[in-house]
Amino acid sequence: MAYDYIIVGGGPAGCVLANRLSADASIRVLLLEAGGSDWNPLFRMPAGFAKMTKGVASWGWSTVPQRHLNGRVVWYTQAKVIGGGSSINAQLYTRGNAKDYDAWVSDAGATGWSYSEVLPYFKRSEDNQKLHNAYHGYGGPLGVSYPINPPPISYAFLRAAQELGIPFNDDFNGAVQDGIGHYQLSTRNAQRSSASSAFVKPVEGRKNLTVRLNAQTVKVEVQNGRAIGITVATGTGTETLNADREVIISCGAIGSPRLLQLSGIGPADSLRAAGVPVVLDLPGVGSNMQDHLDLYAISECTGDHTYDRVARPHRTVWAGLQYLLFKTGPVTSTLFETGGFWYADKQARSPDIQFHLGLGSGIEAGVAAMKNPGVTLNSAFLRPRSRGTVRIASSDPTAAPLIDPNYWADPYDRECSIKGLRLAREILRQPALKPFVMAERMPGDNLSTDEQLAEYAHHSCKTDHHTAGTCAMGSGPDAVVTPDLRVRGLLGIRVVDASVMPFVPSSNTNAPTIMIAEKASDLILGKTPLAPTPL
Ligand SMILES: Cc1cc2nc3c(=O)[nH]c(=O)nc-3n(C[C@H](O)[C@H](O)[C@H](O)COP(=O)(O)OP(=O)(O)OC[C@H]3O[C@@H](n4cnc5c(N)ncnc54)[C@H](O)[C@@H]3O)c2cc1C
């Protein structure tokens, strides 16, 4: 079987591309995903997220010891399933700040990616169940809706943040990002709207689209400076498949630099050190890694105000029935559906802290649940100055990559992270939350100096899973792809996923990745770009 386009990686970007490229029946498209299917109902249930960060449908990787976190190794969930991160994430639908995209153009040379130019692509995907205005649209494949029944403690949180001077905001994706509110979610009718369910399921009957699961690509085949196909592991051996037009790498911000390096495309020194023959010396591949580091405060509640006790068998059964029969109750919650954006650095151009209110105490991997019901308030610093790397350890495609986010290498990141944690603690102490919150348990009232909080962070911090930047687009010497997402120095190959973001947006990264793939599909097909939105 011959293909025009081979898309490697069935995450959000890969699923969008599979849909948009195969819309023309004369174009033959192959989508290859290393992980399996998302048939398990847990993938559909919004609250299924709680199971997902703990290893389900994941590659099982961790970071290398973090030098500036006292040697801590951080668990680093990366999706391995059709839909990629959008099948296992917390479903928060946020786009970041307009200034993030304008900086892609002004500071990285990513011509064509300013906010007014990318906004039409955000809207093209969107099927917003409530909003229709300059910033939002409906009728697209991706369901976007507000939480169904946030519990009273989440409203108390909104009041508490306002008591501290943070304004209420009903739409973080609208004209103003600042403030506190309920998030929009990539859900539709109380079900996760993953990229797989939104973009691939509805078109899987197309004769010109082939989707292969459990198919890890181990190498991009390059001949005379042109990518001509890929080699995929089959279980019993390998198989090489040709792409008549292009190979598109959409393996995510860890997977894409990993596959390029396994194929001999990357920094020559580290390729040689790993025993891989150099095809193209491209130093930026796997550099410029950015991520949002998350610190959190956990308080014990005065009663059963969150979902901690839903884990008990009889409550789980009732919650399941409530969901199946009425589409209400705890299972409709993504557990992180309330939060917002505010400032650690008062001089910052736009909010640099994001809050996620976690409706429980032990929701994510590595965080132990408390005996009594608890509530978590996460704060992530959004514009890190530290830069990390992704490198292959060897030429073996089954070996884990060396993931080094290099958190807190820049002291500014540490300073802002700690300010964010202080803000989170302050919110939890406001009068509006008094009826719900008994006392802070983590970090605990006895820890107050920056040094004590940094020490607490060393052993408790976690990733917000917003990895970006490792195959950055732009026009500088370190750019891996051009603004039309072609790999510099090669023909017939592009990278399309979160790795091409020159700077991580000030938000969660699923919607921005979907936007990138929407725009990429027009670039690949040579279509006229959608008209910029006048703002
Ligand atoms: C636990 C978690 C929670 C998150 N929560 C949120 C949230 O609430 N909101 C939000 O906006 N963002 C969230 N994110 C981030 C968001 O999901 C990611 O930014 C997004 O998924 C990135 O999409 P991608 O297409 O770049 O890559 P990925 O989602 O990583 O997808 C890449 C896909 O490629 C496959 N692949 C990799 N290598 C190969 C290979 N060699 N051959 C074949 N296939 C391969 C992988 O298995 C994977 O399925 C979360 C992420 C995680 C992991």
Coordinates of C-alpha atoms and ligand atoms in Angstrom, one line a residue:
M1 CA 0.0 0.0 0.0
A2 CA 1.4 3.4 -0.9
Y3 CA 0.7 6.6 1.1
D4 CA 1.0 10.3 0.3
Y5 CA 1.4 11.4 3.9
I6 CA 2.7 9.3 6.8
I7 CA 1.8 10.9 10.2
V8 CA 3.9 9.4 13.0
G9 CA 2.1 9.8 16.4
G10 CA -1.6 9.7 17.1
G11 CA -1.7 12.4 19.8
P12 CA -3.8 15.6 19.5
A13 CA -1.7 16.9 16.6
G14 CA -1.6 13.6 14.7
C15 CA -5.4 13.1 15.1
V16 CA -6.2 16.6 13.7
L17 CA -3.9 16.1 10.8
A18 CA -5.3 12.6 10.0
N19 CA -8.7 14.2 9.8
R20 CA -7.9 17.3 7.8
L21 CA -5.5 15.7 5.3
S22 CA -7.8 12.8 4.5
A23 CA -10.7 15.1 3.9
D24 CA -9.6 15.1 0.3
A25 CA -10.4 11.5 -0.9
S26 CA -7.6 11.6 -3.4
I27 CA -4.9 11.9 -0.6
R28 CA -3.8 8.6 1.0
V29 CA -3.0 9.1 4.7
L30 CA -1.4 6.7 7.2
L31 CA -1.5 7.5 10.9
L32 CA 0.8 5.4 13.1
E33 CA 0.4 5.3 16.9
A34 CA 2.7 3.4 19.3
G35 CA 0.0 3.0 21.9
G36 CA -3.3 1.1 21.7
S37 CA -6.9 2.0 21.5
D38 CA -9.0 4.1 23.8
W39 CA -11.9 1.7 24.0
N40 CA -11.9 1.5 27.9
P41 CA -14.8 3.7 29.2
L42 CA -12.4 5.3 31.7
F43 CA -11.1 7.3 28.7
R44 CA -14.5 8.8 28.1
M45 CA -15.4 9.7 31.7
P46 CA -14.1 13.1 32.7
A47 CA -13.0 11.8 36.2
G48 CA -11.1 8.9 34.6
F49 CA -8.2 11.4 34.5
A50 CA -7.4 10.5 38.1
K51 CA -6.4 7.0 37.0
M52 CA -4.4 8.3 34.1
T53 CA -1.5 10.1 35.5
K54 CA -0.5 7.0 37.5
G55 CA 0.7 5.0 34.5
V56 CA -2.3 3.9 32.5
A57 CA -1.6 4.4 28.7
S58 CA 1.7 6.0 29.4
W59 CA 5.3 5.4 28.4
G60 CA 6.4 5.1 32.0
W61 CA 9.2 7.6 31.9
S62 CA 10.8 9.8 34.6
T63 CA 13.2 12.8 34.4
V64 CA 16.9 12.5 35.0
P65 CA 17.8 13.7 38.6
Q66 CA 17.1 17.4 38.7
R67 CA 20.2 19.3 39.7
H68 CA 18.3 22.3 41.1
L69 CA 15.7 20.2 42.9
N70 CA 18.2 18.5 45.1
G71 CA 18.6 15.5 42.7
R72 CA 14.9 14.7 42.7
V73 CA 13.7 12.4 39.9
V74 CA 10.2 13.5 38.8
W75 CA 7.6 11.1 37.4
Y76 CA 6.9 12.2 33.9
T77 CA 3.7 10.9 32.4
Q78 CA 3.6 10.9 28.6
A79 CA 0.6 9.4 26.8
K80 CA 0.9 6.2 24.8
V81 CA -2.6 5.7 23.4
I82 CA -4.6 7.0 20.4
G83 CA -5.4 10.6 21.2
G84 CA -2.1 11.0 23.1
G85 CA -2.3 13.5 25.9
S86 CA -5.9 14.5 25.0
S87 CA -7.0 11.0 26.0
I88 CA -5.5 11.1 29.5
N89 CA -5.4 14.7 30.4
A90 CA -7.5 16.8 32.8
Q91 CA -9.4 18.2 29.8
L92 CA -8.8 21.9 30.7
Y93 CA -9.4 23.9 27.6
T94 CA -7.1 27.0 27.8
R95 CA -5.3 28.8 25.0
G96 CA -2.9 31.1 26.9
N97 CA -2.4 34.8 26.4
A98 CA -2.5 36.7 23.1
K99 CA 1.0 38.0 23.9
D100 CA 2.4 34.5 24.0
Y101 CA 1.7 34.0 20.3
D102 CA 2.8 37.6 19.4
A103 CA 6.1 36.7 21.1
W104 CA 6.5 33.6 18.9
V105 CA 6.7 36.1 16.0
S106 CA 8.7 38.9 17.6
D107 CA 11.2 36.9 19.6
A108 CA 11.5 33.6 17.6
G109 CA 10.8 34.7 14.1
A110 CA 7.8 32.4 13.7
T111 CA 6.1 34.5 11.0
G112 CA 2.4 33.8 10.6
W113 CA 1.8 32.7 14.2
S114 CA 0.6 35.9 15.9
Y115 CA -2.5 35.7 18.0
S116 CA -4.8 37.3 15.4
E117 CA -3.5 34.8 12.8
V118 CA -3.9 31.7 15.0
L119 CA -7.2 32.6 16.6
P120 CA -9.2 31.5 13.5
Y121 CA -7.6 28.0 13.8
F122 CA -8.6 27.7 17.5
K123 CA -12.1 28.5 16.4
R124 CA -12.1 26.1 13.5
S125 CA -11.8 23.2 15.9
E126 CA -14.2 24.4 18.4
D127 CA -17.7 23.2 19.2
N128 CA -18.3 25.5 22.2
Q129 CA -21.6 24.6 23.9
K130 CA -22.1 28.0 25.3
L131 CA -20.1 30.8 23.7
H132 CA -20.2 32.3 20.2
N133 CA -18.3 35.6 19.7
A134 CA -15.0 36.9 18.4
Y135 CA -13.1 34.4 20.4
H136 CA -15.3 31.3 20.2
G137 CA -17.1 29.2 17.7
Y138 CA -19.3 26.2 17.4
G139 CA -19.8 23.4 14.9
G140 CA -16.1 22.2 14.9
P141 CA -15.1 18.7 15.9
L142 CA -13.9 19.4 19.4
G143 CA -16.4 19.7 22.2
V144 CA -15.8 22.6 24.6
S145 CA -18.1 23.1 27.6
Y146 CA -18.2 24.4 31.2
P147 CA -18.2 22.1 34.2
I148 CA -21.6 20.5 34.9
N149 CA -22.0 20.7 38.6
P150 CA -19.0 22.1 40.5
P151 CA -19.3 21.5 44.2
P152 CA -19.9 24.3 46.7
I153 CA -16.2 24.4 47.8
S154 CA -15.3 25.5 44.2
Y155 CA -17.6 28.5 44.5
A156 CA -16.1 29.3 47.9
F157 CA -12.7 29.2 46.2
L158 CA -13.9 31.8 43.7
R159 CA -15.1 34.1 46.5
A160 CA -11.8 33.5 48.4
A161 CA -9.7 34.5 45.5
Q162 CA -11.7 37.6 45.0
E163 CA -11.3 38.4 48.7
L164 CA -7.6 38.4 48.0
G165 CA -8.1 40.8 45.1
I166 CA -8.1 38.4 42.1
P167 CA -11.1 39.3 39.9
F168 CA -13.6 36.8 38.6
N169 CA -13.3 35.8 34.9
D170 CA -15.9 33.8 33.0
D171 CA -13.8 33.2 30.0
F172 CA -10.0 32.8 30.2
N173 CA -9.9 32.3 26.4
G174 CA -11.6 35.7 25.7
A175 CA -10.4 39.2 25.7
V176 CA -8.8 39.0 29.1
Q177 CA -6.9 36.1 30.6
D178 CA -6.5 37.5 34.2
G179 CA -8.7 36.2 37.0
I180 CA -10.3 33.3 38.7
G181 CA -13.2 31.2 37.5
H182 CA -14.4 27.8 36.2
Y183 CA -12.4 26.5 33.2
Q184 CA -13.7 25.5 29.9
L185 CA -13.2 21.8 29.3
S186 CA -12.7 19.7 26.3
T187 CA -15.8 17.7 27.1
R188 CA -19.1 17.3 25.4
N189 CA -22.3 16.0 27.1
A190 CA -20.3 14.9 30.1
Q191 CA -17.8 12.9 28.0
R192 CA -14.1 13.6 27.3
S193 CA -13.7 15.1 23.8
S194 CA -10.3 13.7 23.0
A195 CA -8.6 14.3 19.7
S196 CA -9.3 10.7 19.0
S197 CA -13.0 10.9 19.6
A198 CA -13.4 14.3 18.0
F199 CA -11.1 14.0 14.9
V200 CA -10.5 10.4 14.1
K201 CA -13.6 8.4 15.2
P202 CA -16.0 10.3 13.0
V203 CA -13.8 9.8 9.9
E204 CA -12.4 6.3 10.4
G205 CA -14.6 5.0 7.6
R206 CA -12.7 7.0 5.0
K207 CA -11.1 4.6 2.5
N208 CA -8.1 6.9 2.1
L209 CA -7.3 6.9 5.9
T210 CA -5.4 4.1 7.5
V211 CA -4.9 4.1 11.3
R212 CA -2.4 1.6 12.7
L213 CA -2.2 1.2 16.5
N214 CA 0.6 -0.5 18.6
A215 CA 2.9 0.6 15.8
Q216 CA 6.0 2.4 17.1
T217 CA 8.1 4.1 14.4
V218 CA 11.7 3.5 15.1
K219 CA 13.3 5.4 12.3
V220 CA 12.7 8.1 9.6
E221 CA 14.3 6.9 6.3
V222 CA 16.3 9.7 4.6
Q223 CA 17.8 9.4 1.1
N224 CA 19.7 12.2 -0.6
G225 CA 18.5 14.8 1.8
R226 CA 14.9 13.8 1.5
A227 CA 12.7 11.8 4.0
I228 CA 11.1 9.0 1.9
G229 CA 9.4 7.0 4.6
I230 CA 9.7 5.4 8.0
T231 CA 10.5 2.1 9.6
V232 CA 8.0 0.8 12.1
A233 CA 8.3 -2.0 14.6
T234 CA 5.8 -4.8 13.9
G235 CA 6.2 -7.1 16.9
T236 CA 8.0 -9.7 14.9
G237 CA 10.4 -7.4 13.2
T238 CA 10.3 -4.2 11.3
E239 CA 8.6 -2.9 8.1
T240 CA 9.5 0.1 6.0
L241 CA 6.8 2.2 4.5
N242 CA 7.1 5.0 1.9
A243 CA 5.5 8.4 1.9
D244 CA 5.2 9.8 -1.6
R245 CA 4.8 13.4 -0.4
E246 CA 5.8 13.9 3.2
V247 CA 6.6 12.3 6.6
I248 CA 5.0 14.2 9.4
I249 CA 6.4 13.8 12.9
S250 CA 3.8 14.3 15.6
C251 CA 5.2 12.2 18.5
G252 CA 4.9 15.0 21.1
A253 CA 7.5 17.2 22.8
I254 CA 9.5 14.2 24.1
G255 CA 8.7 11.7 21.3
S256 CA 9.5 13.9 18.3
P257 CA 13.1 14.9 19.3
R258 CA 13.6 11.3 20.4
L259 CA 12.5 9.9 17.0
L260 CA 14.5 12.4 15.0
Q261 CA 17.6 11.6 17.1
L262 CA 17.1 7.9 16.6
S263 CA 17.1 8.7 12.9
G264 CA 20.4 10.5 13.0
I265 CA 18.8 14.0 13.0
G266 CA 20.0 16.1 15.9
P267 CA 23.1 17.5 17.7
A268 CA 26.0 15.6 16.1
D269 CA 27.9 15.2 19.4
S270 CA 25.2 13.6 21.3
L271 CA 24.2 11.4 18.4
R272 CA 27.7 10.0 18.2
A273 CA 27.8 9.5 21.9
A274 CA 24.6 7.5 21.6
G275 CA 26.1 5.4 18.8
V276 CA 23.8 6.8 16.0
P277 CA 25.2 7.7 12.6
V278 CA 24.7 11.4 11.9
V279 CA 22.4 12.1 9.0
L280 CA 22.0 15.8 9.7
D281 CA 23.6 17.9 12.5
L282 CA 20.7 19.9 13.8
P283 CA 21.7 21.2 17.2
G284 CA 18.3 22.4 18.3
V285 CA 16.6 19.0 18.2
G286 CA 15.8 18.2 21.8
S287 CA 17.0 21.5 23.2
N288 CA 15.0 24.5 24.4
M289 CA 12.7 22.2 26.5
Q290 CA 10.2 24.1 28.6
D291 CA 7.6 22.9 31.1
H292 CA 5.4 24.2 33.9
L293 CA 6.6 23.1 37.3
D294 CA 3.7 22.7 39.8
L295 CA 3.8 23.3 43.5
Y296 CA 0.7 22.8 45.7
A297 CA -0.8 23.3 49.1
I298 CA -3.1 20.7 50.5
S299 CA -5.6 21.5 53.3
E300 CA -7.8 19.2 55.3
C301 CA -11.5 19.9 54.9
T302 CA -14.0 20.4 57.7
G303 CA -16.2 17.7 56.1
D304 CA -16.9 15.8 52.9
H305 CA -16.5 18.7 50.6
T306 CA -14.4 17.1 47.8
Y307 CA -14.3 13.8 46.0
D308 CA -11.8 12.0 48.2
R309 CA -14.4 9.6 49.7
V310 CA -15.9 8.7 46.3
A311 CA -13.0 6.2 46.1
R312 CA -14.8 4.1 48.7
P313 CA -16.5 1.1 47.0
H314 CA -20.2 1.9 47.7
R315 CA -19.7 5.6 46.8
T316 CA -17.9 4.6 43.6
V317 CA -20.9 2.4 42.6
W318 CA -23.4 5.2 43.3
A319 CA -21.2 7.8 41.4
G320 CA -21.0 5.4 38.5
L321 CA -24.8 4.9 38.5
Q322 CA -25.4 8.7 38.8
Y323 CA -23.2 9.2 35.8
L324 CA -24.7 6.4 33.7
L325 CA -28.3 7.3 34.5
F326 CA -28.3 11.1 34.8
K327 CA -24.9 12.3 33.5
T328 CA -24.3 14.2 36.8
G329 CA -22.2 13.7 39.9
P330 CA -18.5 13.3 40.6
V331 CA -17.7 11.3 37.5
T332 CA -18.6 14.3 35.3
S333 CA -15.9 16.3 37.0
T334 CA -12.3 16.5 35.6
L335 CA -11.3 17.1 39.3
F336 CA -9.4 20.2 38.2
E337 CA -12.2 22.3 36.7
T338 CA -11.7 25.6 38.7
G339 CA -8.7 27.9 38.8
G340 CA -7.3 30.9 37.0
F341 CA -4.4 33.1 36.1
W342 CA -2.6 35.7 38.2
Y343 CA 0.8 37.2 38.9
A344 CA 4.0 36.2 40.7
D345 CA 6.0 39.0 39.0
K346 CA 3.9 42.2 39.1
Q347 CA 6.0 43.5 36.2
A348 CA 5.0 40.5 34.0
R349 CA 3.5 41.2 30.6
S350 CA 0.5 39.0 31.4
P351 CA -0.4 36.4 34.1
D352 CA 2.5 34.1 35.0
I353 CA 0.8 31.9 37.6
Q354 CA -1.9 29.3 36.9
F355 CA -4.0 27.8 39.7
H356 CA -5.8 24.4 39.5
L357 CA -8.1 23.6 42.4
G358 CA -7.9 19.9 42.9
L359 CA -11.1 18.4 44.3
G360 CA -9.3 15.9 46.6
S361 CA -6.0 15.3 48.2
G362 CA -4.3 12.4 46.4
I363 CA -5.4 12.9 42.8
E364 CA -2.1 12.8 40.9
A365 CA 0.8 10.4 40.8
G366 CA 3.2 10.8 43.7
V367 CA 0.8 12.7 45.9
A368 CA -0.5 10.6 48.9
A369 CA -4.2 10.9 49.8
M370 CA -4.9 12.2 53.3
K371 CA -6.9 10.2 55.9
N372 CA -9.7 12.8 55.9
P373 CA -11.1 14.6 52.9
G374 CA -8.8 17.3 51.6
V375 CA -8.5 19.9 48.9
T376 CA -5.5 20.8 46.8
L377 CA -4.5 24.1 45.3
N378 CA -1.9 23.8 42.6
S379 CA 0.1 26.8 41.4
A380 CA 2.3 26.6 38.3
F381 CA 4.8 29.2 37.1
L382 CA 4.0 29.8 33.5
R383 CA 6.9 31.5 31.8
P384 CA 10.1 29.6 32.9
R385 CA 13.5 31.0 31.9
S386 CA 15.1 27.6 32.5
R387 CA 15.7 25.5 29.4
G388 CA 16.1 21.7 29.4
T389 CA 16.9 18.9 27.0
V390 CA 15.6 15.6 25.6
R391 CA 18.4 13.2 24.5
I392 CA 18.5 9.6 23.5
A393 CA 20.6 7.4 25.8
S394 CA 21.4 4.9 23.1
S395 CA 20.5 3.8 19.6
D396 CA 18.0 1.3 21.0
P397 CA 14.5 2.5 20.2
T398 CA 13.0 0.8 23.2
A399 CA 15.3 2.6 25.6
A400 CA 13.8 5.5 27.7
P401 CA 15.0 9.0 26.6
L402 CA 17.0 11.2 29.0
I403 CA 14.4 13.8 29.9
D404 CA 15.9 16.9 31.7
P405 CA 13.5 19.8 32.1
N406 CA 16.3 21.4 34.2
Y407 CA 13.7 23.0 36.5
W408 CA 14.8 26.0 38.4
A409 CA 18.1 26.3 36.6
D410 CA 17.3 30.0 36.5
P411 CA 16.8 31.4 40.0
Y412 CA 14.0 33.6 38.7
D413 CA 11.9 30.5 38.1
R414 CA 12.4 29.4 41.7
E415 CA 11.5 32.9 43.0
C416 CA 8.3 33.0 41.0
S417 CA 7.3 29.4 41.8
I418 CA 7.5 30.2 45.5
K419 CA 5.5 33.4 45.1
G420 CA 2.9 31.3 43.4
L421 CA 2.8 28.8 46.2
R422 CA 2.4 31.6 48.7
L423 CA -0.5 33.0 46.7
A424 CA -2.2 29.5 46.8
R425 CA -1.7 29.2 50.5
E426 CA -3.2 32.7 51.0
I427 CA -6.3 31.9 48.9
L428 CA -7.0 28.8 51.0
R429 CA -6.8 30.9 54.2
Q430 CA -9.4 33.5 53.1
P431 CA -12.7 33.9 55.0
A432 CA -14.9 32.5 52.2
L433 CA -13.2 29.1 52.6
K434 CA -13.3 28.9 56.4
P435 CA -16.5 26.8 56.4
F436 CA -14.8 24.3 54.1
V437 CA -11.1 24.2 55.1
M438 CA -9.9 23.2 58.5
A439 CA -6.2 23.6 58.3
E440 CA -3.3 23.5 55.9
R441 CA -1.5 20.2 56.0
M442 CA 1.1 20.7 53.2
P443 CA 3.4 22.5 53.2
G444 CA 2.2 23.0 56.8
D445 CA 2.0 26.2 58.9
N446 CA 5.5 25.6 60.3
L447 CA 7.1 26.2 56.9
S448 CA 7.3 29.9 55.9
T449 CA 10.7 31.0 54.7
D450 CA 11.7 30.8 51.0
E451 CA 14.3 28.3 51.9
Q452 CA 11.8 26.1 53.8
L453 CA 9.3 26.3 50.9
A454 CA 12.0 25.5 48.3
E455 CA 13.0 22.5 50.4
Y456 CA 9.3 21.4 50.5
A457 CA 9.1 21.9 46.7
H458 CA 12.2 19.8 46.1
H459 CA 10.4 16.7 47.3
S460 CA 6.8 17.5 46.4
C461 CA 6.8 19.4 43.1
K462 CA 5.5 17.8 40.0
T463 CA 5.2 18.5 36.3
D464 CA 2.0 20.1 34.9
H465 CA 2.7 18.0 31.7
H466 CA 3.1 21.0 29.5
T467 CA 6.3 20.0 27.7
A468 CA 7.1 22.2 24.7
G469 CA 9.8 23.7 22.6
T470 CA 12.1 20.7 21.8
C471 CA 11.8 21.1 18.0
A472 CA 11.2 24.8 18.1
M473 CA 10.0 26.7 15.0
G474 CA 11.6 30.0 14.1
S475 CA 14.3 31.7 12.0
G476 CA 17.3 31.6 14.4
P477 CA 20.2 29.2 14.3
D478 CA 18.6 26.9 16.9
A479 CA 15.3 26.6 15.2
V480 CA 14.5 23.0 14.2
V481 CA 11.6 23.8 11.9
T482 CA 10.8 26.8 9.7
P483 CA 7.5 28.7 10.4
D484 CA 5.9 26.3 7.9
L485 CA 7.1 23.5 10.1
R486 CA 9.5 21.9 7.6
V487 CA 12.6 20.4 9.2
R488 CA 15.5 22.7 8.3
G489 CA 18.0 21.1 6.0
L490 CA 15.8 18.2 4.8
L491 CA 13.0 17.8 2.3
G492 CA 9.8 15.9 2.7
I493 CA 9.5 16.1 6.5
R494 CA 7.8 18.3 9.0
V495 CA 7.2 18.3 12.7
V496 CA 3.7 19.2 13.9
D497 CA 3.0 19.0 17.7
A498 CA 3.8 20.8 21.0
S499 CA 7.5 20.5 20.3
V500 CA 7.4 23.2 17.7
M501 CA 6.2 25.9 20.1
P502 CA 9.2 28.3 20.5
F503 CA 7.9 29.3 24.0
V504 CA 5.4 27.3 26.1
P505 CA 2.1 29.3 26.2
S506 CA 0.9 30.6 29.6
S507 CA -1.7 27.9 30.0
N508 CA -2.3 24.2 29.4
T509 CA -1.1 23.0 26.1
N510 CA -3.7 20.8 24.5
A511 CA -5.8 23.5 22.8
P512 CA -2.6 25.2 21.5
T513 CA -1.4 21.9 20.0
I514 CA -4.7 21.3 18.3
M515 CA -4.5 24.8 16.9
I516 CA -0.9 24.2 15.6
A517 CA -2.1 21.1 13.7
E518 CA -5.1 22.9 12.3
K519 CA -2.9 25.6 10.8
A520 CA -0.3 23.0 9.8
S521 CA -2.9 21.1 7.7
D522 CA -3.5 24.2 5.6
L523 CA 0.3 24.8 5.3
I524 CA 0.8 21.2 4.2
L525 CA -2.1 21.3 1.7
G526 CA -0.9 24.6 0.3
K527 CA -4.2 26.3 1.2
T528 CA -4.6 30.1 1.7
P529 CA -4.4 30.7 5.5
L530 CA -7.6 31.6 7.3
A531 CA -8.0 35.4 7.5
P532 CA -6.6 36.9 10.7
T533 CA -9.3 37.9 13.3
P534 CA -9.3 41.6 13.8
L535 CA -9.0 42.3 17.5
Ligands
LIG1 C1 -1.4 13.7 32.4 C2 -1.5 14.9 31.6 C3 -2.4 15.9 31.9 C4 -2.5 17.0 31.1 N1 -3.6 17.9 31.4 C5 -3.8 18.8 30.4 C6 -5.0 19.6 30.5 O1 -5.9 19.4 31.4 N2 -5.3 20.5 29.5 C7 -4.4 20.7 28.5 O2 -4.6 21.6 27.6 N3 -3.2 20.0 28.4 C8 -3.0 19.0 29.3 N4 -1.9 18.2 29.1 C9 -1.0 18.5 28.0 C10 -1.5 18.1 26.6 O3 -2.2 16.9 26.7 C11 -0.3 18.0 25.7 O4 0.2 19.2 25.5 C12 -0.8 17.4 24.3 O5 -1.3 16.1 24.5 C13 0.4 17.5 23.4 O6 0.0 16.9 22.2 P1 1.1 16.3 21.1 O7 0.3 15.9 19.9 O8 2.1 17.3 21.0 O9 1.8 15.0 21.8 P2 1.2 13.8 22.7 O10 0.0 14.1 23.3 O11 2.4 13.4 23.5 O12 1.0 12.7 21.6 C14 2.1 12.0 20.9 C15 1.6 10.7 20.5 O13 2.6 10.1 19.7 C16 2.9 8.7 20.1 N5 4.2 8.4 19.7 C17 5.4 8.9 20.3 N6 6.5 8.3 19.7 C18 6.0 7.5 18.7 C19 6.6 6.7 17.8 N7 8.0 6.6 17.7 N8 5.9 6.0 16.9 C20 4.5 6.1 16.9 N9 3.8 6.9 17.9 C21 4.6 7.6 18.7 C22 2.6 8.7 21.5 O14 2.3 7.4 22.0 C23 1.4 9.7 21.7 O15 0.2 9.1 21.6 C24 -1.7 17.1 29.9 C25 -0.8 16.1 29.6 C26 -0.7 15.0 30.4 C27 0.3 13.9 30.0

